[in-house]
Amino acid sequence: MADRYLSFTGTAPGRFLTRRLGLPQPAALVRWSPERPALAGGLRHLTAGTSGLDLPPVLARTGIGPAGSDRAAAVVLDATGVRDVEGLAEVHAALHPVVRSIAASGRVVVLGAPLDPADHHQAAAQQALEGFTRSLGKEIGRGRTVNLVRLTDASAAESTLRFLLSPKSAYVSGQVIEVGPPQETTTPVDWARPLTGRTALVTGAARGIGEAVAETLAREGARVVVLDVPQAGQDARRVADRLGGTALLLDITAADAGARIAEALPDGLDLLIHNAGITRDRRLVNMPAERWISVLEVNLASVLRTTDALLKAGTLKRGGSIVATASIAGLAGNAGQTNYGASKAGVVGLVRSLAPRALAEHGVTVNAVAPGFIETKMTAAIPLFIREAGRRMNSLAQGGLPVDVAETTAWLAHPASGAVNGQIVRVCGQSLLGA
Ligand SMILES: NC(=O)c1ccc[n+]([C@@H]2O[C@H](COP(=O)([O-])OP(=O)(O)OC[C@H]3O[C@@H](n4cnc5c(N)ncnc54)[C@H](O)[C@@H]3O)[C@@H](O)[C@H]2O)c1
């Protein structure tokens, strides 16, 4: 369903009228394409406090040149050395003079340090960066995004910085991402096609977000297996054929789904993308048990079962990744979605608990994407007024596209993202719902 309001505000009369009426002014976001692989403009590197990060070589490798006196397309503020309220004054001093000149669809990336449990002044100052980031994200406008990365080592965060400083992260804003210590990578990373030689299984990939994920992972070099229910077989085969992959037709809720996936992939699997999901909305007072059970089965129980089965069978290879799909409804709750909200919150719990163990025992990272309002058949079915509210109630004042979730998934599945583990990354344009 096309966003006609966004098209209208892109015209001169539309801009004039919406400004006069004080209506939301969404900017057309700049997304990745082969013709436009990088942000247009330079990067400004600022520092607050005394940083111990070796950032310049990593920033140099992102491919964005330094911004001269002209508009910056991106600003990176290294605030890892901020330890107290005086340090926060340096955050203001660094960004206040430049924020106005950041280009439309530009990026602000704030770098912070982990909170020090032994120093409440440092913890207060570093937590302050979170409120700062989220507030700036809400006011900066013009399609610009603001995110906070907590890190201790710049090279471990290279894939994350490349993602956030590129058009691939167009709909990711107001997020706090923690990057852990560097992880061993066995092979040198091919930044152009980083998933070459890897096999990815995407559940629910016959259409919607899953189709976009399969397409993006294939673009990055992966061999994709398009899993969907037999009823969606025609679409699943069409997607698989287009991407040079294979279709695997099975209902993910089947008790033996894990075993059948393992059997279909005798050479193993590198990337397991749990995307299949359903909604069966009703308020709890009107919700029959079947609706509750079916949503929890598809969205949560099957994710738990297949993850366990594929880890146990050794199908998931070391160096691989699991990316599950949560939702902002699982973080903030949503009327009429007690079943869906419960299932998606369950996914968050699964990720947080399993991530450290899966990395230690299997060498596999576990993360989740939490989409907000994404333009798909699922959201096109929402009644007009609720749909319009869902679209506009975020800092970018528009819905995201399936490719926004796909690009975020590709970053989490990147072989250089081994230090990103246990994260729930919202792809929601900084939705006003939830934290
Ligand atoms: N669209 C949004 O705005 C939005 C927001 C938040 C979260 N999500 C989540 O993103 C994921 C994809 O959403 P979408 O909008 O693309 O949905 P969609 O309905 O367009 O596609 C879902 C796909 O999953 C498949 N599927 C459903 N049950 C299955 C099963 N038992 N076994 C195998 N395949 C099954 C369907 O056949 C379909 O192809 C879901 O997990 C959804 O909950 C979507």
Coordinates of C-alpha atoms and ligand atoms in Angstrom, one line a residue:
M1 CA 0.0 0.0 0.0
A2 CA 1.7 3.2 -1.2
D3 CA 2.2 6.0 1.4
R4 CA 0.4 8.8 -0.5
Y5 CA 1.0 11.3 2.2
L6 CA 4.8 10.8 1.9
S7 CA 4.5 11.4 -1.9
F8 CA 2.4 14.5 -1.3
T9 CA 4.8 16.1 1.2
G10 CA 7.6 15.6 -1.3
T11 CA 6.0 18.1 -3.7
A12 CA 6.3 21.9 -3.3
P13 CA 2.5 22.5 -2.6
G14 CA 2.6 19.5 -0.2
R15 CA 5.5 20.9 1.7
F16 CA 3.9 24.3 1.9
L17 CA 0.5 23.0 3.1
T18 CA 1.8 20.6 5.7
R19 CA 4.2 23.2 7.1
R20 CA 1.3 25.7 7.4
L21 CA -0.9 23.2 9.1
G22 CA 1.8 21.9 11.4
L23 CA 1.5 18.3 10.1
P24 CA 4.3 15.7 10.1
Q25 CA 6.9 16.4 7.4
P26 CA 8.5 13.0 6.5
A27 CA 11.6 13.2 4.4
A28 CA 12.1 10.7 1.6
L29 CA 14.8 8.5 3.0
V30 CA 18.0 7.7 1.1
R31 CA 18.4 3.9 1.0
W32 CA 21.2 1.8 -0.3
S33 CA 21.4 1.0 -4.1
P34 CA 24.3 -0.1 -6.3
E35 CA 24.3 3.5 -7.7
R36 CA 24.3 5.0 -4.2
P37 CA 26.2 2.7 -1.9
A38 CA 27.5 5.4 0.4
L39 CA 26.1 8.6 2.1
A40 CA 26.6 11.7 0.0
G41 CA 29.1 13.9 1.9
G42 CA 31.9 13.6 4.4
L43 CA 32.3 12.5 8.0
R44 CA 33.1 14.6 11.0
H45 CA 34.9 12.9 13.9
L46 CA 34.4 14.7 17.2
T47 CA 35.5 13.7 20.7
A48 CA 34.2 14.5 24.2
G49 CA 36.4 13.5 27.2
T50 CA 39.6 11.6 26.8
S51 CA 39.1 8.6 24.5
G52 CA 41.3 5.5 24.4
L53 CA 39.7 4.2 21.2
D54 CA 41.8 3.8 18.1
L55 CA 39.0 5.1 15.9
P56 CA 40.6 6.9 12.9
P57 CA 41.8 3.8 11.0
V58 CA 38.3 2.2 11.4
L59 CA 36.5 5.3 10.3
A60 CA 38.9 5.6 7.3
R61 CA 37.9 2.1 6.2
T62 CA 34.2 3.0 6.1
G63 CA 34.8 4.8 2.8
I64 CA 33.4 8.2 3.8
G65 CA 36.0 10.9 3.4
P66 CA 36.4 13.6 6.1
A67 CA 34.0 16.5 5.8
G68 CA 35.7 19.7 5.0
S69 CA 34.0 23.0 5.9
D70 CA 30.9 21.8 3.9
R71 CA 27.9 19.9 5.2
A72 CA 28.7 16.6 6.9
A73 CA 26.7 13.5 5.9
A74 CA 27.7 11.9 9.2
V75 CA 29.0 12.9 12.6
V76 CA 30.7 10.4 14.9
L77 CA 31.0 11.7 18.5
D78 CA 33.4 9.6 20.5
A79 CA 32.1 10.1 24.1
T80 CA 33.6 6.9 25.5
G81 CA 35.9 9.1 27.8
V82 CA 33.0 11.0 29.3
R83 CA 33.1 10.1 33.1
D84 CA 31.1 12.9 34.7
V85 CA 28.7 15.8 34.2
E86 CA 31.6 18.1 33.2
G87 CA 32.3 15.6 30.4
L88 CA 28.7 15.9 29.3
A89 CA 29.3 19.6 28.8
E90 CA 31.8 18.6 26.2
V91 CA 29.1 16.5 24.4
H92 CA 27.1 19.7 24.1
A93 CA 30.1 21.8 23.1
A94 CA 31.0 19.2 20.3
L95 CA 27.6 18.7 18.7
H96 CA 25.8 22.0 19.3
P97 CA 27.7 23.9 16.6
V98 CA 27.5 21.2 13.9
V99 CA 24.1 19.7 14.3
R100 CA 22.3 22.2 12.1
S101 CA 24.7 21.6 9.2
I102 CA 24.3 17.8 9.0
A103 CA 22.8 16.9 5.6
A104 CA 19.3 15.5 5.2
S105 CA 19.3 11.7 5.7
G106 CA 22.6 12.1 7.5
R107 CA 23.8 10.2 10.5
V108 CA 24.8 11.0 14.1
V109 CA 26.6 8.1 15.8
V110 CA 27.5 8.6 19.5
L111 CA 30.0 6.2 20.9
G112 CA 29.8 5.4 24.6
A113 CA 31.5 3.1 27.1
P114 CA 29.9 0.3 29.1
L115 CA 28.5 1.5 32.4
D116 CA 31.1 1.0 35.2
P117 CA 29.4 -0.7 38.2
A118 CA 32.2 0.6 40.4
D119 CA 31.9 4.2 39.4
H120 CA 28.4 5.7 39.7
H121 CA 29.6 9.1 38.2
Q122 CA 30.8 7.4 35.1
A123 CA 27.6 5.2 34.9
A124 CA 25.5 8.3 35.3
A125 CA 27.3 10.2 32.6
Q126 CA 27.3 7.2 30.2
Q127 CA 23.6 6.5 30.8
A128 CA 23.0 10.2 30.1
L129 CA 24.2 9.6 26.6
E130 CA 21.3 7.2 26.1
G131 CA 18.7 9.9 27.0
F132 CA 20.6 12.4 24.9
T133 CA 20.7 10.1 21.8
R134 CA 17.0 9.3 22.0
S135 CA 16.0 12.9 22.5
L136 CA 18.2 14.2 19.6
G137 CA 16.7 11.5 17.4
K138 CA 13.3 12.8 18.1
E139 CA 14.1 16.4 17.3
I140 CA 16.7 16.3 14.5
G141 CA 14.3 15.7 11.6
R142 CA 14.9 15.7 7.8
G143 CA 15.4 11.9 7.7
R144 CA 18.5 12.1 9.9
T145 CA 19.1 9.3 12.4
V146 CA 20.9 9.2 15.8
N147 CA 22.2 6.0 17.4
L148 CA 24.4 5.1 20.4
V149 CA 27.0 2.4 20.2
R150 CA 28.6 1.2 23.5
L151 CA 32.0 -0.4 22.8
T152 CA 35.5 -1.0 24.2
D153 CA 37.3 -1.7 20.9
A154 CA 36.9 0.2 17.7
S155 CA 37.9 -2.6 15.3
A156 CA 35.3 -5.0 16.8
A157 CA 32.7 -2.4 15.9
E158 CA 33.8 -1.9 12.3
S159 CA 30.8 -3.8 10.8
T160 CA 28.4 -1.9 13.0
L161 CA 29.9 1.5 12.2
R162 CA 29.9 0.7 8.5
F163 CA 26.2 -0.2 8.7
L164 CA 25.2 2.9 10.8
L165 CA 27.2 5.2 8.6
S166 CA 25.6 3.9 5.4
P167 CA 22.3 4.3 3.6
K168 CA 21.5 0.7 4.7
S169 CA 20.5 1.9 8.2
A170 CA 18.0 4.5 6.9
Y171 CA 15.1 3.4 9.2
V172 CA 17.2 2.6 12.3
S173 CA 17.2 5.4 14.8
G174 CA 17.2 6.0 18.6
Q175 CA 18.9 2.6 19.1
V176 CA 21.5 1.7 21.7
I177 CA 23.7 -1.1 20.4
E178 CA 26.3 -2.9 22.6
V179 CA 29.4 -4.2 20.9
G180 CA 31.4 -6.7 22.9
P181 CA 35.1 -7.6 22.8
P182 CA 36.6 -8.7 19.4
Q183 CA 35.9 -12.2 18.4
E184 CA 38.2 -14.4 16.3
T185 CA 37.3 -14.5 12.6
T186 CA 38.9 -17.4 10.7
T187 CA 38.8 -15.9 7.2
P188 CA 39.5 -12.4 6.1
V189 CA 36.3 -10.5 5.5
D190 CA 35.2 -9.7 1.9
W191 CA 33.4 -6.4 2.5
A192 CA 31.9 -6.4 -0.9
R193 CA 30.2 -9.8 -0.7
P194 CA 30.7 -10.8 2.9
L195 CA 28.4 -13.8 2.9
T196 CA 30.0 -15.6 0.0
G197 CA 30.2 -19.3 0.7
R198 CA 27.6 -19.1 3.4
T199 CA 24.2 -20.8 3.5
A200 CA 21.2 -18.9 5.0
L201 CA 17.8 -20.3 5.8
V202 CA 15.1 -17.7 6.0
T203 CA 11.7 -18.9 7.4
G204 CA 8.6 -17.3 6.0
A205 CA 10.5 -16.0 2.9
A206 CA 7.9 -16.5 0.2
R207 CA 6.8 -12.8 0.6
G208 CA 7.1 -9.7 2.7
I209 CA 10.0 -9.1 5.0
G210 CA 11.3 -12.6 4.7
E211 CA 11.5 -12.3 0.9
A212 CA 13.5 -9.0 1.3
V213 CA 15.8 -10.7 3.8
A214 CA 16.5 -13.6 1.4
E215 CA 17.1 -11.2 -1.4
T216 CA 19.5 -9.0 0.6
L217 CA 21.5 -12.0 2.0
A218 CA 21.8 -13.3 -1.6
R219 CA 23.0 -9.9 -2.7
E220 CA 25.7 -10.2 0.0
G221 CA 26.8 -13.6 -1.5
A222 CA 24.8 -16.1 0.6
R223 CA 23.2 -19.2 -0.9
V224 CA 19.6 -18.9 0.4
V225 CA 17.1 -21.5 1.4
V226 CA 13.6 -20.1 1.2
L227 CA 11.4 -21.8 3.8
D228 CA 7.6 -21.4 3.8
V229 CA 4.4 -23.4 4.2
P230 CA 3.4 -25.7 1.3
Q231 CA 0.4 -23.5 0.5
A232 CA 2.9 -20.7 -0.3
G233 CA 5.0 -23.1 -2.5
Q234 CA 4.5 -21.2 -5.8
D235 CA 5.7 -17.9 -4.3
A236 CA 8.6 -19.6 -2.4
R237 CA 9.8 -21.3 -5.5
R238 CA 9.6 -18.1 -7.5
V239 CA 11.7 -16.3 -4.8
A240 CA 14.2 -19.2 -4.6
D241 CA 14.6 -19.3 -8.5
R242 CA 15.1 -15.6 -8.8
L243 CA 17.9 -15.7 -6.1
G244 CA 19.5 -18.9 -7.3
G245 CA 18.6 -20.7 -4.1
T246 CA 16.3 -23.5 -3.1
A247 CA 12.8 -23.7 -1.6
L248 CA 12.0 -25.8 1.4
L249 CA 8.3 -26.2 1.9
L250 CA 7.3 -27.1 5.4
D251 CA 5.2 -25.8 8.3
I252 CA 7.7 -24.5 10.9
T253 CA 5.4 -25.6 13.7
A254 CA 5.7 -29.3 12.7
A255 CA 7.3 -31.3 15.5
D256 CA 10.0 -32.6 13.2
A257 CA 10.7 -29.2 11.4
G258 CA 14.2 -29.0 12.9
A259 CA 15.1 -32.6 11.8
R260 CA 13.8 -31.9 8.3
I261 CA 15.8 -28.7 8.0
A262 CA 18.9 -30.6 9.2
E263 CA 18.2 -33.4 6.7
A264 CA 17.8 -30.9 3.8
L265 CA 21.1 -29.2 4.7
P266 CA 23.7 -32.0 5.1
D267 CA 26.6 -29.5 4.6
G268 CA 25.3 -27.4 7.5
L269 CA 23.9 -23.9 7.9
D270 CA 25.6 -20.6 8.7
L271 CA 22.7 -18.2 9.1
L272 CA 19.3 -19.1 10.6
I273 CA 16.8 -16.3 10.2
H274 CA 13.6 -16.8 12.1
N275 CA 11.2 -14.5 10.3
A276 CA 7.9 -16.5 9.9
G277 CA 5.3 -14.9 12.0
I278 CA 1.5 -14.5 12.2
T279 CA -1.0 -12.3 13.9
R280 CA -4.5 -13.3 15.2
D281 CA -5.6 -10.1 16.9
R282 CA -8.4 -9.9 19.4
R283 CA -8.7 -8.3 22.9
L284 CA -8.1 -10.9 25.6
V285 CA -11.8 -10.9 26.6
N286 CA -12.7 -12.1 23.1
M287 CA -9.7 -14.3 22.4
P288 CA -10.4 -18.0 22.0
A289 CA -7.6 -20.4 23.0
E290 CA -6.9 -21.4 19.4
R291 CA -5.9 -17.9 18.5
W292 CA -3.6 -17.7 21.5
I293 CA -2.0 -21.1 20.8
S294 CA -1.5 -20.6 17.0
V295 CA 0.4 -17.3 17.5
L296 CA 2.6 -18.6 20.3
E297 CA 3.3 -21.8 18.2
V298 CA 4.4 -20.0 15.1
N299 CA 6.1 -17.0 16.6
L300 CA 7.8 -18.5 19.6
A301 CA 7.5 -22.3 20.2
S302 CA 8.8 -23.2 16.7
V303 CA 11.6 -20.7 17.1
L304 CA 12.7 -22.3 20.3
R305 CA 12.3 -25.9 18.9
T306 CA 14.1 -25.4 15.7
T307 CA 16.9 -23.4 17.3
D308 CA 17.5 -26.2 19.9
A309 CA 17.3 -28.9 17.2
L310 CA 19.7 -27.2 14.8
L311 CA 22.2 -26.4 17.6
K312 CA 22.0 -29.9 19.0
A313 CA 22.4 -31.6 15.6
G314 CA 25.5 -29.4 14.9
T315 CA 23.8 -28.1 11.7
L316 CA 24.6 -24.5 12.6
K317 CA 28.2 -24.0 12.0
R318 CA 30.8 -22.1 14.1
G319 CA 31.0 -18.5 13.1
G320 CA 27.3 -18.5 12.2
S321 CA 24.4 -16.3 13.4
I322 CA 20.9 -16.7 14.4
V323 CA 18.6 -13.6 13.8
A324 CA 15.1 -13.9 15.3
T325 CA 12.2 -11.5 14.6
A326 CA 10.7 -9.7 17.6
S327 CA 8.4 -6.6 17.2
I328 CA 7.9 -3.3 19.0
A329 CA 4.6 -4.9 20.1
G330 CA 6.7 -7.3 22.2
L331 CA 8.6 -4.4 23.8
A332 CA 5.8 -1.8 24.2
G333 CA 2.6 -4.0 24.1
N334 CA -0.3 -3.3 21.8
A335 CA -4.1 -3.4 22.4
G336 CA -5.6 -6.5 20.7
Q337 CA -2.2 -8.3 20.6
T338 CA -1.8 -10.0 24.0
N339 CA -0.9 -13.2 22.1
Y340 CA 1.4 -11.5 19.6
G341 CA 3.0 -9.3 22.2
A342 CA 3.6 -12.2 24.5
S343 CA 5.2 -14.3 21.6
K344 CA 7.5 -11.5 20.5
A345 CA 8.6 -10.6 24.1
G346 CA 9.3 -14.3 24.4
V347 CA 11.7 -14.0 21.4
V348 CA 13.5 -11.2 23.3
G349 CA 13.9 -13.5 26.3
L350 CA 15.2 -16.3 24.2
V351 CA 17.8 -14.0 22.6
R352 CA 19.0 -12.6 25.9
S353 CA 19.4 -15.9 27.6
L354 CA 20.8 -18.0 24.7
A355 CA 23.2 -15.4 23.2
P356 CA 26.1 -15.8 25.7
R357 CA 25.8 -19.6 25.8
A358 CA 25.4 -20.1 22.1
L359 CA 28.6 -18.0 21.5
A360 CA 30.6 -19.8 24.1
E361 CA 29.5 -23.3 23.3
H362 CA 28.7 -23.1 19.5
G363 CA 30.5 -20.0 18.3
V364 CA 27.2 -18.7 17.0
T365 CA 25.7 -15.2 17.7
V366 CA 22.0 -14.7 18.6
N367 CA 20.3 -11.4 18.0
A368 CA 16.9 -10.1 17.1
V369 CA 15.4 -7.4 14.9
A370 CA 12.3 -5.7 16.3
P371 CA 10.4 -4.1 13.4
G372 CA 8.1 -1.2 13.9
F373 CA 5.6 -0.3 11.2
I374 CA 6.8 -1.9 8.0
E375 CA 4.9 -1.6 4.7
T376 CA 3.8 -5.2 4.0
K377 CA 0.6 -7.1 3.3
M378 CA 0.4 -7.6 7.1
T379 CA 0.2 -3.8 7.7
A380 CA -1.8 -3.1 4.6
A381 CA -4.6 -5.1 6.2
I382 CA -4.8 -2.7 9.2
P383 CA -7.8 -0.3 9.1
L384 CA -7.0 3.1 7.5
F385 CA -6.9 5.4 10.5
I386 CA -4.9 3.0 12.7
R387 CA -2.6 2.4 9.7
E388 CA -2.0 6.1 9.3
A389 CA -1.3 6.6 13.0
G390 CA 1.2 3.6 13.0
R391 CA 3.0 5.1 10.0
R392 CA 3.5 8.6 11.4
M393 CA 4.1 7.8 15.1
N394 CA 7.9 7.7 14.8
S395 CA 10.7 10.2 14.5
L396 CA 10.9 9.7 10.7
A397 CA 7.1 10.1 10.4
Q398 CA 6.8 7.2 7.9
G399 CA 6.7 3.4 7.7
G400 CA 9.8 1.4 7.0
L401 CA 10.2 -0.9 4.0
P402 CA 11.0 -4.7 4.2
V403 CA 14.5 -3.9 2.9
D404 CA 15.2 -1.9 6.1
V405 CA 14.7 -5.0 8.2
A406 CA 16.7 -7.0 5.7
E407 CA 19.7 -4.7 5.8
T408 CA 19.7 -4.8 9.6
T409 CA 19.6 -8.6 9.4
A410 CA 22.5 -8.7 7.0
W411 CA 24.6 -6.5 9.3
L412 CA 23.8 -8.9 12.3
A413 CA 24.6 -11.9 10.1
H414 CA 27.9 -10.4 8.8
P415 CA 31.0 -12.4 9.6
A416 CA 32.6 -9.3 11.1
S417 CA 29.7 -8.8 13.5
G418 CA 30.8 -11.6 15.9
A419 CA 31.1 -9.0 18.7
V420 CA 27.4 -8.1 18.3
N421 CA 25.6 -10.6 20.4
G422 CA 22.4 -10.7 22.5
Q423 CA 21.1 -7.4 20.9
I424 CA 17.5 -6.5 20.2
V425 CA 17.7 -3.9 17.4
R426 CA 14.6 -2.0 16.6
V427 CA 13.9 -1.1 13.0
C428 CA 11.2 1.3 13.7
G429 CA 12.3 4.9 12.7
Q430 CA 12.4 5.4 16.5
S431 CA 8.7 4.6 17.1
L432 CA 7.1 6.5 19.9
L433 CA 5.9 3.2 21.3
G434 CA 8.1 1.6 23.9
A435 CA 11.6 2.4 25.0
Ligands
LIG1 N1 5.1 -6.0 8.9 C1 5.3 -5.4 10.0 O1 5.1 -4.2 10.2 C2 6.0 -6.1 11.2 C3 6.2 -5.5 12.4 C4 6.8 -6.2 13.4 C5 7.2 -7.5 13.2 N2 6.9 -8.1 12.1 C6 7.3 -9.5 12.0 O2 8.1 -9.7 10.8 C7 7.9 -11.0 10.3 C8 7.5 -11.0 8.9 O3 6.4 -10.2 8.8 P1 5.6 -9.9 7.4 O4 5.0 -8.5 7.5 O5 6.6 -10.0 6.2 O6 4.5 -11.0 7.3 P2 3.8 -11.7 6.1 O7 2.5 -12.2 6.6 O8 3.8 -10.9 4.9 O9 4.8 -13.0 5.8 C9 5.0 -14.0 6.7 C10 5.4 -15.3 6.0 O10 5.6 -16.3 7.0 C11 5.0 -17.5 6.5 N3 4.6 -18.4 7.5 C12 3.5 -18.1 8.4 N4 3.4 -19.2 9.2 C13 4.3 -20.1 8.9 C14 4.7 -21.4 9.3 N5 4.0 -22.0 10.3 N6 5.7 -22.1 8.7 C15 6.4 -21.5 7.7 N7 6.1 -20.2 7.2 C16 5.1 -19.6 7.8 C17 3.8 -17.0 5.6 O11 3.4 -18.0 4.7 C18 4.4 -15.8 5.0 O12 5.0 -16.1 3.7 C19 6.9 -11.7 11.2 O13 7.6 -12.4 12.3 C20 6.2 -10.5 11.8 O14 5.6 -10.8 13.1 C21 6.3 -7.5 11.0

